[in-house]
Structure formats: structure tokens, C-alpha cells
CSV table of C-alpha atoms in Angstrom, one decimal:
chain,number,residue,atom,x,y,z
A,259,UNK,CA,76.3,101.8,96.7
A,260,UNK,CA,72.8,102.0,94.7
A,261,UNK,CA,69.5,102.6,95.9
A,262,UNK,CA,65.9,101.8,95.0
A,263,UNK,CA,62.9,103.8,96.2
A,264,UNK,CA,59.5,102.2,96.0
A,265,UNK,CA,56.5,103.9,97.9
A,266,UNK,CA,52.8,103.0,98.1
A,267,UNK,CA,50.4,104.9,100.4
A,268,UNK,CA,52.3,106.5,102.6
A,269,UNK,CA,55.2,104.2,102.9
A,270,UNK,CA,58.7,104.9,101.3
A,271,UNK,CA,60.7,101.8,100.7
A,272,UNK,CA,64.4,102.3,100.6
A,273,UNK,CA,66.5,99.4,99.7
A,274,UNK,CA,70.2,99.6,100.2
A,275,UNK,CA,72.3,97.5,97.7
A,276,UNK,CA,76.9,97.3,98.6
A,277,UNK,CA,78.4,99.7,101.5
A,278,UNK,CA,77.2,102.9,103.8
A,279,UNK,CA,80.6,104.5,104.6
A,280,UNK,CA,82.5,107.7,104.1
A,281,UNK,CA,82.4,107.7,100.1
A,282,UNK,CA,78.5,106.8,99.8
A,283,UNK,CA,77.0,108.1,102.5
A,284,UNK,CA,76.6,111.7,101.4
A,285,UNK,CA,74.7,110.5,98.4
A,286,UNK,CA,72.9,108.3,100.7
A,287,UNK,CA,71.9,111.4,102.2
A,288,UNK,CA,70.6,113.1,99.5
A,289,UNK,CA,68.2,109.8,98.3
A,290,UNK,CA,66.6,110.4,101.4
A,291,UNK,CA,66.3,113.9,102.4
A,292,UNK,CA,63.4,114.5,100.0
A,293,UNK,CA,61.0,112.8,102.4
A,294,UNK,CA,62.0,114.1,105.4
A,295,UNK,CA,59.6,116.8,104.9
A,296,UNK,CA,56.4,114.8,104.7
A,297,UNK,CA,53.8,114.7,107.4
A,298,UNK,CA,53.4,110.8,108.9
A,299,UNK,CA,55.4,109.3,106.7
A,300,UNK,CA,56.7,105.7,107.0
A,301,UNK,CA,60.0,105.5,106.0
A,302,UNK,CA,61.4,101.8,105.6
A,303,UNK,CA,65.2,101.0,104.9
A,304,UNK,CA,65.8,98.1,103.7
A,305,UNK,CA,69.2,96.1,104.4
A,306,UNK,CA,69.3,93.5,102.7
A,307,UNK,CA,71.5,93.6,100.2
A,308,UNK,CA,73.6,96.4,102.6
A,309,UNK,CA,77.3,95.0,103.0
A,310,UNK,CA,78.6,97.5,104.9
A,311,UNK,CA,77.9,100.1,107.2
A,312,UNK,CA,80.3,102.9,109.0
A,313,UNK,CA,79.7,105.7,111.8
A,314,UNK,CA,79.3,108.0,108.2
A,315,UNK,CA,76.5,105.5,107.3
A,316,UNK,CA,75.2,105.5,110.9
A,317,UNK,CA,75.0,109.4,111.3
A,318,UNK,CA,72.6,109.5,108.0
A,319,UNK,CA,70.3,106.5,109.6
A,320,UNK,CA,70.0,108.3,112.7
A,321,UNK,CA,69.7,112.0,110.9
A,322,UNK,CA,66.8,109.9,109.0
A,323,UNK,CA,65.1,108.5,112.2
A,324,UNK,CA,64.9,112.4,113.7
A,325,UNK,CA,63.6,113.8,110.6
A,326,UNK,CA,60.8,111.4,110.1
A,327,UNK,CA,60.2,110.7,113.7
A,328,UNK,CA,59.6,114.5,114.2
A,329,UNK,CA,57.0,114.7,111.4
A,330,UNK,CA,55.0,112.0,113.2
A,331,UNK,CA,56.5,109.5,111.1
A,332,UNK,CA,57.9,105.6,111.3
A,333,UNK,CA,61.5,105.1,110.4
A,334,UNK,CA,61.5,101.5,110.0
A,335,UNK,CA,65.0,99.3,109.3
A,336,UNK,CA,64.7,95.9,107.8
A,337,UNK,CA,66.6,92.9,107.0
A,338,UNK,CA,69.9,94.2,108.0
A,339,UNK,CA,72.8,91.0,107.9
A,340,UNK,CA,74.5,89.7,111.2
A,341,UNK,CA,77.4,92.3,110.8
A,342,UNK,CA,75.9,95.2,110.0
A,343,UNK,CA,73.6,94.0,112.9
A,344,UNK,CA,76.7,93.9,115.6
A,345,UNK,CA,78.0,97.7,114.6
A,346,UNK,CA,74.0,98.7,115.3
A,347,UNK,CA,74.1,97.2,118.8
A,348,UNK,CA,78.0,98.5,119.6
A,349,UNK,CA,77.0,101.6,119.1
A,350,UNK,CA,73.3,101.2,121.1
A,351,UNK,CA,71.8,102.1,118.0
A,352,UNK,CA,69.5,99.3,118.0
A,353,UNK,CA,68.0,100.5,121.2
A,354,UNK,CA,66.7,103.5,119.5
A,355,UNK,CA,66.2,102.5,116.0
A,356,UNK,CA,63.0,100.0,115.2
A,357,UNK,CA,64.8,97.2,113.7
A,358,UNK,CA,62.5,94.3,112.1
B,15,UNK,CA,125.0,69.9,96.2
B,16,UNK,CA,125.4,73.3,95.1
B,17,UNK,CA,128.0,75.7,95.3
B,18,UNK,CA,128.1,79.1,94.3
B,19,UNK,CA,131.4,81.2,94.5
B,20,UNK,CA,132.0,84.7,94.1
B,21,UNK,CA,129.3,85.1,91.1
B,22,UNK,CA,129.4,88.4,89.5
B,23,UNK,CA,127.0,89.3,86.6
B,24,UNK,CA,126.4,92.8,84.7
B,25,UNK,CA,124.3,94.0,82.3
B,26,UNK,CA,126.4,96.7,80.6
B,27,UNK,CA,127.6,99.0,83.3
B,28,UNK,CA,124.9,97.7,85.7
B,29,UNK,CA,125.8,94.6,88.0
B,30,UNK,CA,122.8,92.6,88.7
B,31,UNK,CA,124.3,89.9,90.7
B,32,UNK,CA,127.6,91.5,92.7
B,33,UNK,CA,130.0,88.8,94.2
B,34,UNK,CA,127.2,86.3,95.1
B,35,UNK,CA,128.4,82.9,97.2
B,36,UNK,CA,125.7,80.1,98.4
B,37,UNK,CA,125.7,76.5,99.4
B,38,UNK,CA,122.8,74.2,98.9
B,39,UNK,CA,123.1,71.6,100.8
B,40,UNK,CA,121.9,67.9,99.4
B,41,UNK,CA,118.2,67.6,99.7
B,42,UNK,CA,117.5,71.2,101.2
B,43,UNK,CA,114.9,73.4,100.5
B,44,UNK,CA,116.3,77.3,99.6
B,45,UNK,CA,113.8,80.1,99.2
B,46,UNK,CA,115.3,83.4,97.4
B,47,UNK,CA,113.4,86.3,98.4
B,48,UNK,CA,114.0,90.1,97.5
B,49,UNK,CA,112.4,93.1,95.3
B,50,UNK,CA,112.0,92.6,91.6
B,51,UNK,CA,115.5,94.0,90.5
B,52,UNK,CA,117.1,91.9,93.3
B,53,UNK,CA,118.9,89.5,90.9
B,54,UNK,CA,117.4,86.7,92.5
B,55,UNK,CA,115.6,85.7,89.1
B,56,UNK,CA,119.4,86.2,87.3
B,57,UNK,CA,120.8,83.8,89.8
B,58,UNK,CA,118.6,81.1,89.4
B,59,UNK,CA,119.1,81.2,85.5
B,60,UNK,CA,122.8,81.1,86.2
B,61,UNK,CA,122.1,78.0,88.2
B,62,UNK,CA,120.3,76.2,85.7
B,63,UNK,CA,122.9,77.1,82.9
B,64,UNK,CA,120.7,79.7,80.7
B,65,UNK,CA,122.4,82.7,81.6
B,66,UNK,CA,126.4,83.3,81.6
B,67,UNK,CA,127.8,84.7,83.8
B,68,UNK,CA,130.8,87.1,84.2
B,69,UNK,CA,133.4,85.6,87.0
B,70,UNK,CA,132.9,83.2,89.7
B,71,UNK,CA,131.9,79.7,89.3
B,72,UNK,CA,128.9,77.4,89.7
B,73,UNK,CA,129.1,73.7,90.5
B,74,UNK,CA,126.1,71.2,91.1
B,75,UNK,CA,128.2,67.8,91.0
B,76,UNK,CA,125.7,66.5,88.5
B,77,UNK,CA,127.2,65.6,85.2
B,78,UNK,CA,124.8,63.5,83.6
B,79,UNK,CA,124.6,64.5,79.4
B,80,UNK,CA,121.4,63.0,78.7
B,81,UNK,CA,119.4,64.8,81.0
B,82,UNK,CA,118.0,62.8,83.7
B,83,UNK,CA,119.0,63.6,86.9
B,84,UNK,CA,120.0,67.1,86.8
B,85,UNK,CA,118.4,70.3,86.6
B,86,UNK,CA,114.5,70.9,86.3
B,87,UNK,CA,113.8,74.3,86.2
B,88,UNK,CA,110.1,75.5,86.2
B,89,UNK,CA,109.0,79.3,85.0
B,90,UNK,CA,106.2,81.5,86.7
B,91,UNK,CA,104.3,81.2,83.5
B,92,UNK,CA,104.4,77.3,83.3
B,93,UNK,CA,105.3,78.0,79.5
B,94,UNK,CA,104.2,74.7,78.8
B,95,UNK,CA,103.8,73.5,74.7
B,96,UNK,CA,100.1,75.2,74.3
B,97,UNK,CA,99.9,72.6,71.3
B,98,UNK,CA,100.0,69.5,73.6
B,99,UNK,CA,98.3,68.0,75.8
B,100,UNK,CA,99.5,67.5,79.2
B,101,UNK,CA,100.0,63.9,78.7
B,102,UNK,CA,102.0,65.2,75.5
B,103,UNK,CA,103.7,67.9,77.2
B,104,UNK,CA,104.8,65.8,79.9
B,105,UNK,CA,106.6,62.3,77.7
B,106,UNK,CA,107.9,64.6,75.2
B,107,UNK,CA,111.5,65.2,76.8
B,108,UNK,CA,111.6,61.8,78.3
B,109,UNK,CA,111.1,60.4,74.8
B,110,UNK,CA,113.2,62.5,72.7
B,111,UNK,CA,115.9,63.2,75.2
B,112,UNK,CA,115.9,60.4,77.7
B,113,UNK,CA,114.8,57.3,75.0
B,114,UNK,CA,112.4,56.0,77.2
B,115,UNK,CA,109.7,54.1,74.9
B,116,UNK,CA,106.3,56.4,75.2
B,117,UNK,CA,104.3,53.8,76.5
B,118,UNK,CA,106.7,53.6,79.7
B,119,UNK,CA,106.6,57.4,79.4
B,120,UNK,CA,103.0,57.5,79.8
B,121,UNK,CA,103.0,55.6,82.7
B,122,UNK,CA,105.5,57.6,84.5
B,123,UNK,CA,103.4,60.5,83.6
B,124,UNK,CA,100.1,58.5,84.7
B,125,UNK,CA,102.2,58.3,88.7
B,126,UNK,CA,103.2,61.9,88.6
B,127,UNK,CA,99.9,63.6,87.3
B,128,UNK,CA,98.2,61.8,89.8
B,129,UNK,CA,100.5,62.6,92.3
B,130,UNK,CA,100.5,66.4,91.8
B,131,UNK,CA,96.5,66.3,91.3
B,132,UNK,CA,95.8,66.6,87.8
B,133,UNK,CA,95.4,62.9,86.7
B,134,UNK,CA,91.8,64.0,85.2
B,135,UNK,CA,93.1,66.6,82.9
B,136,UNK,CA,95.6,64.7,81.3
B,137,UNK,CA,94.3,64.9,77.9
B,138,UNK,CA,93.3,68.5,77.6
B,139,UNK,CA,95.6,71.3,76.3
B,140,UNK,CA,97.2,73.9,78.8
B,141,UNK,CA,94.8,76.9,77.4
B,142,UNK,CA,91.6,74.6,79.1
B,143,UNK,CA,93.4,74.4,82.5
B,144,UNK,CA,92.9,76.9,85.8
B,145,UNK,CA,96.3,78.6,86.4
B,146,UNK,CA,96.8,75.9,89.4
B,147,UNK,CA,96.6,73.2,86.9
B,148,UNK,CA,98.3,74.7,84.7
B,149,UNK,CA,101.3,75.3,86.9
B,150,UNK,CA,101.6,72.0,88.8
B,151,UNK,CA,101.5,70.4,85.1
B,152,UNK,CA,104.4,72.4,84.7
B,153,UNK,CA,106.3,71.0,88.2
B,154,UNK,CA,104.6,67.2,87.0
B,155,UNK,CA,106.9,68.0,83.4
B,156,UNK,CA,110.1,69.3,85.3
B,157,UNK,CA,109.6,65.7,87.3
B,158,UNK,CA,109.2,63.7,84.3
B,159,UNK,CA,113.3,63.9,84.0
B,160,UNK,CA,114.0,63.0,87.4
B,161,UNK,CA,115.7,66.1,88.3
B,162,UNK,CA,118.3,66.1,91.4
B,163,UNK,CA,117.8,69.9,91.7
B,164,UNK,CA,115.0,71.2,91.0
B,165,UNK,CA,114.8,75.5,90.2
B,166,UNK,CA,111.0,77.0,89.9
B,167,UNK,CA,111.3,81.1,89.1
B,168,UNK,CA,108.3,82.7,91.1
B,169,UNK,CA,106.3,79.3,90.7
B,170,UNK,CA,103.0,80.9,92.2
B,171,UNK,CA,103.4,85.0,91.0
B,172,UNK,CA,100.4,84.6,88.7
B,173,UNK,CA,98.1,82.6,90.5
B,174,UNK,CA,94.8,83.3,92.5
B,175,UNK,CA,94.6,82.6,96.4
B,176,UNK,CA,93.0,78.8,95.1
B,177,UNK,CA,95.4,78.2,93.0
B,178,UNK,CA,98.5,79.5,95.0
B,179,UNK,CA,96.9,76.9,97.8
B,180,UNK,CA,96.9,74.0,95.2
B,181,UNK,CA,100.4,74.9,94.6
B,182,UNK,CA,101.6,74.7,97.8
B,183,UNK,CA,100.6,71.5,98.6
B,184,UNK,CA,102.5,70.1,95.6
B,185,UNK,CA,105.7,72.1,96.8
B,186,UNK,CA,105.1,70.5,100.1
B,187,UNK,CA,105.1,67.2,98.4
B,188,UNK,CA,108.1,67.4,97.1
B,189,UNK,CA,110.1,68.7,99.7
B,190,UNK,CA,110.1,64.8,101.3
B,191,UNK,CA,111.6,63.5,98.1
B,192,UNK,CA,115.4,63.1,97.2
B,193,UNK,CA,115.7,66.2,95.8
B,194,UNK,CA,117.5,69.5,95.6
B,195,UNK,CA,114.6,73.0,96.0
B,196,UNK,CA,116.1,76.3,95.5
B,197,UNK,CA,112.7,78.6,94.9
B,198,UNK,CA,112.6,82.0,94.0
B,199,UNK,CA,109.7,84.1,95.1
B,200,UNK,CA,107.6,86.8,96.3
B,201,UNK,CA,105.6,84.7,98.4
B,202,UNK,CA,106.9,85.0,102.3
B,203,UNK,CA,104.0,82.5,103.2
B,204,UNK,CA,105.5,79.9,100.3
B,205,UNK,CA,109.2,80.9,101.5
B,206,UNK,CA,107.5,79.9,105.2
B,207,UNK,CA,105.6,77.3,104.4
B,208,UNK,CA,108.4,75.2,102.9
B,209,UNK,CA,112.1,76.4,103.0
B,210,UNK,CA,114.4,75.1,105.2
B,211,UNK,CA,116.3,78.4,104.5
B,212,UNK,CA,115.5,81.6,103.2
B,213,UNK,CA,118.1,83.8,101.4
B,214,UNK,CA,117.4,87.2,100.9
B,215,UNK,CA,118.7,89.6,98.0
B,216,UNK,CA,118.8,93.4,97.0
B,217,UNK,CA,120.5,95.2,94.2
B,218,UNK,CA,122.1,91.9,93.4
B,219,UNK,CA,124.0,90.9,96.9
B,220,UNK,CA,123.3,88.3,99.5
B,221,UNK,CA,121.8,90.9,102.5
B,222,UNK,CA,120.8,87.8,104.5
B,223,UNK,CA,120.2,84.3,105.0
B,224,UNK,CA,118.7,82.0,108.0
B,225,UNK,CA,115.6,79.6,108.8
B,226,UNK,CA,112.7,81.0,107.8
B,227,UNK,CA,111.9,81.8,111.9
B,228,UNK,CA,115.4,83.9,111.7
B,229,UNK,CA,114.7,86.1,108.5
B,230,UNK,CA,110.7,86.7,108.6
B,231,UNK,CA,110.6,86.8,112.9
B,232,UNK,CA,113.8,88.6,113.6
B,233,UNK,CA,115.4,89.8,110.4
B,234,UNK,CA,118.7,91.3,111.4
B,235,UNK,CA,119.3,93.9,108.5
B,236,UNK,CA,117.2,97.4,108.0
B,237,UNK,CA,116.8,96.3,104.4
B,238,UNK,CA,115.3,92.4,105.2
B,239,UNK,CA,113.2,93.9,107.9
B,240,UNK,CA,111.5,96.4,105.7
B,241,UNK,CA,111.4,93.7,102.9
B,242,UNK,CA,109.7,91.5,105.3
B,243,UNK,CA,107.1,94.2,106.5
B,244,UNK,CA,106.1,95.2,103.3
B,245,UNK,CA,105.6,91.2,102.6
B,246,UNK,CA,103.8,90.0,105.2
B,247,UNK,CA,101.9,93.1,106.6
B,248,UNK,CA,99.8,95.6,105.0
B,249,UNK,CA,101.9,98.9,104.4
B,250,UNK,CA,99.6,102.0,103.2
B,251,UNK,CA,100.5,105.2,103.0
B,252,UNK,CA,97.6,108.6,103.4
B,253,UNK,CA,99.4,111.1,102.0
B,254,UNK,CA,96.3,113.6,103.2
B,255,UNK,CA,92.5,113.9,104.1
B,256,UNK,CA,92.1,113.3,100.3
B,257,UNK,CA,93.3,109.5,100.3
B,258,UNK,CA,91.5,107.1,97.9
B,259,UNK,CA,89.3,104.9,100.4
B,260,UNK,CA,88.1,102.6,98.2
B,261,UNK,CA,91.7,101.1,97.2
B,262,UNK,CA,92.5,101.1,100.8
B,263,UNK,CA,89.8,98.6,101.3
B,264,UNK,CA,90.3,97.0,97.9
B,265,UNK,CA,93.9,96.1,99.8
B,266,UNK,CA,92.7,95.4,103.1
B,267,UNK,CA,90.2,92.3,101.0
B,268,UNK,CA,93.1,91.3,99.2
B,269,UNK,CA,95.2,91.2,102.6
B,270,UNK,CA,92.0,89.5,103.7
B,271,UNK,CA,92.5,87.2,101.5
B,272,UNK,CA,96.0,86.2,101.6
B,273,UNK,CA,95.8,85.1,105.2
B,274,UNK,CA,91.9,83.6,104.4
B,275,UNK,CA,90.2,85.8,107.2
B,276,UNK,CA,86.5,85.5,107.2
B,277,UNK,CA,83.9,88.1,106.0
B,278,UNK,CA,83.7,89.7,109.4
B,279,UNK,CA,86.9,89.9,110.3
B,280,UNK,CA,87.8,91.6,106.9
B,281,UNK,CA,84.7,94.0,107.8
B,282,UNK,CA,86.2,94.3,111.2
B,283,UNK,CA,89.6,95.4,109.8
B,284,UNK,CA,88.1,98.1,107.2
B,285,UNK,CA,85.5,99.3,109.9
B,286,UNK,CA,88.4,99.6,112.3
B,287,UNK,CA,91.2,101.5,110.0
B,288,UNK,CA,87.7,103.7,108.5
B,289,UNK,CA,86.8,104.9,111.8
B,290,UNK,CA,90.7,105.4,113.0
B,291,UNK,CA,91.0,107.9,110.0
B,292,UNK,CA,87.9,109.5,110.8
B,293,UNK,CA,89.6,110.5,114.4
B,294,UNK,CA,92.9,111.4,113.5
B,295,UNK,CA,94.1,114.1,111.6
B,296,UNK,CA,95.4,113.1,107.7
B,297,UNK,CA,96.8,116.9,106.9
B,298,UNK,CA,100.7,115.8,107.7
B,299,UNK,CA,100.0,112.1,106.5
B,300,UNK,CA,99.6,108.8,108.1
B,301,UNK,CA,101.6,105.8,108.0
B,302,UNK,CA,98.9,102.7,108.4
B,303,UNK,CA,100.5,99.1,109.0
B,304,UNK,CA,98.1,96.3,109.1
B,305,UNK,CA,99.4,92.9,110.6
B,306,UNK,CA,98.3,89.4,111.1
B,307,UNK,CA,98.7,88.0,114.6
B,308,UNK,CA,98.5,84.5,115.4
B,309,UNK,CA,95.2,85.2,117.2
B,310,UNK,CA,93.9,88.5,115.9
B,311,UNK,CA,94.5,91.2,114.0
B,312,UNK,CA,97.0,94.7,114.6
B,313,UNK,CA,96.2,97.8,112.9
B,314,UNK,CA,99.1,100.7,113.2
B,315,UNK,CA,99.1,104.5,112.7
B,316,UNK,CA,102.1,106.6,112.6
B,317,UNK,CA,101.6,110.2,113.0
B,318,UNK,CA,103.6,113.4,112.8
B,319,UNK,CA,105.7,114.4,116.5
B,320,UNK,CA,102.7,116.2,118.6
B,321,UNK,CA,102.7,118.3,121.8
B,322,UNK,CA,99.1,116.6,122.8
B,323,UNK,CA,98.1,113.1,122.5
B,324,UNK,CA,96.1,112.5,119.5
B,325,UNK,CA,93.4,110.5,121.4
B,326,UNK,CA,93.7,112.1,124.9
B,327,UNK,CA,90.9,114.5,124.2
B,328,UNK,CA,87.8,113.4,126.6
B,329,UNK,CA,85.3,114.6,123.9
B,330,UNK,CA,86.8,112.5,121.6
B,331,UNK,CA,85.6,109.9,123.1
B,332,UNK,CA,82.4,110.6,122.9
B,333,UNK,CA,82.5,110.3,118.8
B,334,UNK,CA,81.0,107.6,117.0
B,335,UNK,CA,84.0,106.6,115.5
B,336,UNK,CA,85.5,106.3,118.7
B,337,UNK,CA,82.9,103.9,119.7
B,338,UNK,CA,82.8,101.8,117.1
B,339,UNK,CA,86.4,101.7,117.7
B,340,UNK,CA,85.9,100.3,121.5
B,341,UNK,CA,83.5,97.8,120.3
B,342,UNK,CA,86.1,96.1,118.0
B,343,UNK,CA,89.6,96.2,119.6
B,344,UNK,CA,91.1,94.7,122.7
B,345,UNK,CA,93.0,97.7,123.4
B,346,UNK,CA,93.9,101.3,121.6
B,347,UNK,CA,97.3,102.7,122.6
B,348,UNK,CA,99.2,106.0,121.9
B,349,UNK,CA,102.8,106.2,122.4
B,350,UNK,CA,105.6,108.0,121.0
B,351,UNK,CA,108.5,106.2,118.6
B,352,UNK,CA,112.0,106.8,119.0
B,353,UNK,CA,112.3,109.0,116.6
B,354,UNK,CA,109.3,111.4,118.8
B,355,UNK,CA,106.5,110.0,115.7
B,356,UNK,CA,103.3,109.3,117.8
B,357,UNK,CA,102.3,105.4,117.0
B,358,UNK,CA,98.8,104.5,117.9
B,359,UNK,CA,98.2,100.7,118.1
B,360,UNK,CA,94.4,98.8,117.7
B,361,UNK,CA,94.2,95.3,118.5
B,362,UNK,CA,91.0,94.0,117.0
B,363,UNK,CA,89.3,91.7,119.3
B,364,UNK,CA,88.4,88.2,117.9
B,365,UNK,CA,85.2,88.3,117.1
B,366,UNK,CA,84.3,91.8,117.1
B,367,UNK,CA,81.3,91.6,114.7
């Protein structure tokens, strides 16, 4: 798994390239707990190159959506591929998440 | 066609092929299955006259000195000339051995190349081929003598999925021709796809032989059933929390692979055995088996004897793993074994994701 932050303004970019799961999602963690601090910030994930995605991926997405929303923030997720899309909606994440 | 009668082989003290008897019958198909080790390799050699052997006898009622007609014999490596062409590789026996004029040669050459799929590549040398090509140029050369019998040795061990596919049709071919197949290989799906009997070995004996629906649906011995599981399913082994999950999955995509599931079924197959670890405990180990059904997919998790079901707990339920798990199977059921193990059973819907 890699990331790649980009930010302008106040929006954070973070694109997700290979698989969320119980090896990568710890450092996936760790990429994005430095902004969960930050007042109105809009946090974007971006799928599109994600492959994969696990309940260890799933609990850092929704840790991420609490954090931000709480600060009066946007947690945004983008571009995410048909499969990754089915294991959002089996788990009813997609009902709380704001997927573009 | 052939007959095989109380073989016995050693190499020093060690017997690799222990009092070994098989008929081949004209024109039938024989798969040899069985570990490395199993002698099944040895046996084929003794067959096709490269190896001695120490009592017993061999006979294939073919007696013909020049050559054509008997025995073709084809390797796992193809070890065709690397200095010839194919064209080359394929008239030289004929030519030399048989006296046919090269020109007559190359035309037989012309019909077979064309008929195993490699017409366009007559003219380039083995190290320019894929490994497909490569090996059915082999099986075209082993053709160009007209053999009775034919013998191939592991004929698709070193080839990728592709390849092994390109194979297999050519096999196939030749099974409706006048000829004599005894195969040895690793390949259950290759033993399936074409034998009209499979034969399996260990530590050099006969354990078993049948149709391929009597040894790979209902093997009869312990040792050709757990031959046959480790072939055709997926057999892993956690030894602990502390298991390597990235060549878990590496072996659920080749799995994948080998029985050409799609991209989400492979992702439903690793989502499903991730989340299963994530709800059961790995301290005492877990036994995983994966298997192929004809419609679906079965993923199975042997457990250490326990008081309490594993998944009885209400709160477990309530995970995310457990969930996930719900969204992609059909069913999840605990039981016990005989032996008091606790088995829990997914069936992955079709599907799923």
C-alpha cells in the first residue's frame, strides 16, 4: 500500500494506491492522523488506485470520518472501484460515509 | 499394450519403485499422479527403456528397430536442440533415424506444427518461444516418429496458467488418435481433463488406481485422499496470530488462478478467509482449506476441541468482520469433527461483491 498527500487551501488529498487490510492499515493510520486535529478541514480519500479494502481498512475510514467530522470538517471518499464499493454498502458504510 | 509386472527398482539401499504391476490398455489414456519422490518419474523412464531396472519385466509389444512406431517420450523441460529451429528440431530424427527424405520431413512437420498450433514459429529457435510453444514443439517432435505410445514426464510443471491451457488442448487432441498416453504429473486438472485412468503412487508402490471420478471424487485410501486435497484445494496452515498474511493471499491468487476465478471472486475469497481470522482465535493454530465447488466457493477452518462454540457469542456478531462475513457467504456453520476438532464451514455466495 503507498500513499500520496496533496493539500491546497484547506483540503487534504489522500490517494490510496494497492490494498487497506490487516498489514497496511496501521500505517494507513498513521498518514492520516496528523490532520485529524485541524479545525474545518476537508479531508478527501481518494480510491482510485485502492485494490482492496478489509474491516481493518474500514475501521481507519470510519475512525477518519469521526475525527474530521468532529472538528467541523468534510471527510470526503472518491473514486472507490465496484468491489471496494460492494464491502462499503455490506457493511452500510456508504450510508454514513460521503461517497462521490 | 503395455504390461508391467512386478517392477522393482532401488537406488542403493532405497527402493524407488517396490513391486510395481500396470496394464495399459491399447489406445488408453493413464495419468500417474503422486508426491515428488513417488517413483512415478522412475517408472515412466523404465517404460521408455532409459532407466534399468532391478527385477520384473516390461513389455509394450512394439518391436520396431528403426524407430517409428514405438515410444515417444516428452520431458517437462521440452529439452529440445536450442541450436535448431523447430522446423530443424522436428525432421531431424525422421531423417537421420527413420530415412525419410527432408523434404517429405518437412511436410510432415508442416501437418503436425499446424496441428499443435505453432505453424507460425516454425523457423525460430526454442530460446524465442513462450514455454507453451516451446512445449507443444516438443509433443509436435515426439509425433514426428509416429509413436504407438507416447510417455510425457510432468509435460506442463513449468508452464504459466496460459501456457498450461495451450497445452491441454494439444493433450486433448491427441487423445482421439491411435495412440498409447501414459502421463505423469502434478496436475489433477490435466489428470481430469484427459485420462481415462489415473494411477496414483507413493514411496514407490501402486496406492490406487480408477477413473478419474473414482480417485479425485471418492479416493478410497488415507494417502490418495490427502494427496488429492492438497491438489485440488487450498491447504494452509496458521501456526499462530503471527501468520504471514501476505503469502496467504499470494496463494489464494494463485488458487485463483488455477481454477480462472474472476477478480471479485478472488477478492471475495481473501476478504472472506481475512475477516474469518480476524474472529477466531489463531493462539492453538488453524487449519484453513479452501475448495472450488462447481457453483461457488468453500472456505474451511479447523480449530482446537472447545467447550463454547467459537461463533456462538451474540456480541460477536455484532463485529465488522462478522458482517462482512454475512454479506459474502451463503451460510457459516460450526460443528464439531470426529475427532471433537470444531470445523467452521463458509460458503461464499456467487456474486458476493
Amino acid at each position: 500500500m503507498k500513499t500520496e498527500i496533496t493539500q491546497t487551501d484547506n483540503t487534504v488529498t489522500v490517494s490510496v494506491c494497492g490494498r487497506l487490510d490487516t498489514v497496511t492499515s496501521a500505517e494507513f493510520e498513521k498518514t492520516l492522523a496528523p490532520h485529524f486535529a485541524t479545525q474545518g478541514l476537508e479531508l478527501v480519500l481518494d480510491c482510485r488506485e485502492m485494490e482492496y479494502i478489509s474491516s481493518a481498512g474500514l475501521r481507519v475510514v470510519l475512525t477518519a470520518h469521526k475525527n474530521v467530522t468532529a472538528k467541523g470538517g468534510r471527510f470526503i471518499i472518491r473514486n472507490i472501484n465496484k468491489e471496494v464499493h460492494s464491502v462499503f454498502d455490506m457493511t452500510g458504510f456508504s450510508r454514513i460515509l460521503t461517497i462521490e | 499394450m503395455i504390461n508391467i509386472s512386478h517392477i522393482k527398482k532401488s537406488y542403493g539401499a532405497t527402493p524407488v519403485l517396490d513391486d510395481v504391476s500396470l496394464s495399459v490398455k491399447r489406445n488408453e489414456t493413464v495419468s500417474i499422479i503422486g508426491y515428488s519422490g513417488s517413483g512415478k518419474s522412475t517408472l515412466l523412464n523404465c517404460i521408455a527403456g532409459l532407466e534399468p531396472y532391478g527385477s520384473g519385466t516390461i513389455t509394450t509389444g512394439l518391436a520396431n528397430a528403426k524407430g517409428e512406431g514405438t515410444i515417444g517420450m516428452v520431458f517437462s523441460s521440452g529439452n529440445l536442440f536450442p541450436h535448431l529451429t523447430v522446423m530443424q528440431n522436428l525432421t531431424l530424427a525422421p531423417v537421420k533415424v527413420l530415412g525419410l527424405s527432408p523434404k517429405l520431413a518437412e511436410e510432415e512437420a508442416m501437418e503436425i506444427l499446424e496441428r499443435v498450433g505453432i505453424w507460425s514459429v516454425r523457423d525460430a529457435y526454442p530460446e524465442s518461444l513462450s514455454s507453451g510453444q516451446r512445449q507443444r514443439a516438443a509433443i509436435a517432435r515426439s509425433l514426428m516418429m509416429k509413436p504407438r505410445i507416447l510417455l510425457l514426464d510432468e509435460p506442463t510443471s513449468s508452464l504459466d496458467p496460459a501456457s498450461t491451457s495451450e497445452v491441454f488442448k494439444v493433450l486433448s487432441d491427441l487423445k482421439n488418435q491411435d495412440m498409447t498416453i501414459v502421463l505423469v504429473t502434478h496436475s489433477i486438472d490435466l489428470a481430469r481433463a484427459i485420462s481415462d485412468r489415473i494411477v496414483f503412487m507413493e514411496n514407490g508402490r501402486i496406492i490406487e488406481q480408477g477413473t478419474p471420478a473414482e480417485i479425485i471424487n471418492n479416493p478410497q485410501h488415507r494417502e490418495t485422499r490427502t494427496f488429492i486435497n492438497h491438489s485440488v484445494n487450498l491447504v494452509y496452515n496458521i501456526p499462530s496470530e503471527r501468520y504471514d498474511h501476505p503469502e496467504l493471499n499470494a496463494r489464494i491468487e494463485v488458487f485463483c488462478l488455477r481454477y480462472r476465478l474472476s477478480h471479485s471472486e478472488t477478492y471475495s475469497l481473501q476478504l472472506a478467509v481475512e475477516e474469518l481470522l480476524n474472529i477466531i482465535p489463531l493462539d492453538k493454530g488453524v487449519g484453513v482449506i479452501i475448495t472450488k465447488l462447481d457453483k461457488g466457493l468453500k472456505i474451511e477452518a479447523t480449530l482446537p476441541k472447545s467447550e463454547m462454540p467459537y461463533l456462538a457469542d451474540e456480541s460477536m456478531k455484532e463485529e465488522l468482520s462478522y458482517t462482512i462475513l454475512e454479506g459474502l457467504c451463503e451460510s457459516i456453520e460450526e460443528e464439531a469433527n470426529e475427532i471433537g476438532e470444531t470445523v467452521i464451514r463458509l460458503t461464499i455466495k456467487q456474486n458476493s461483491i
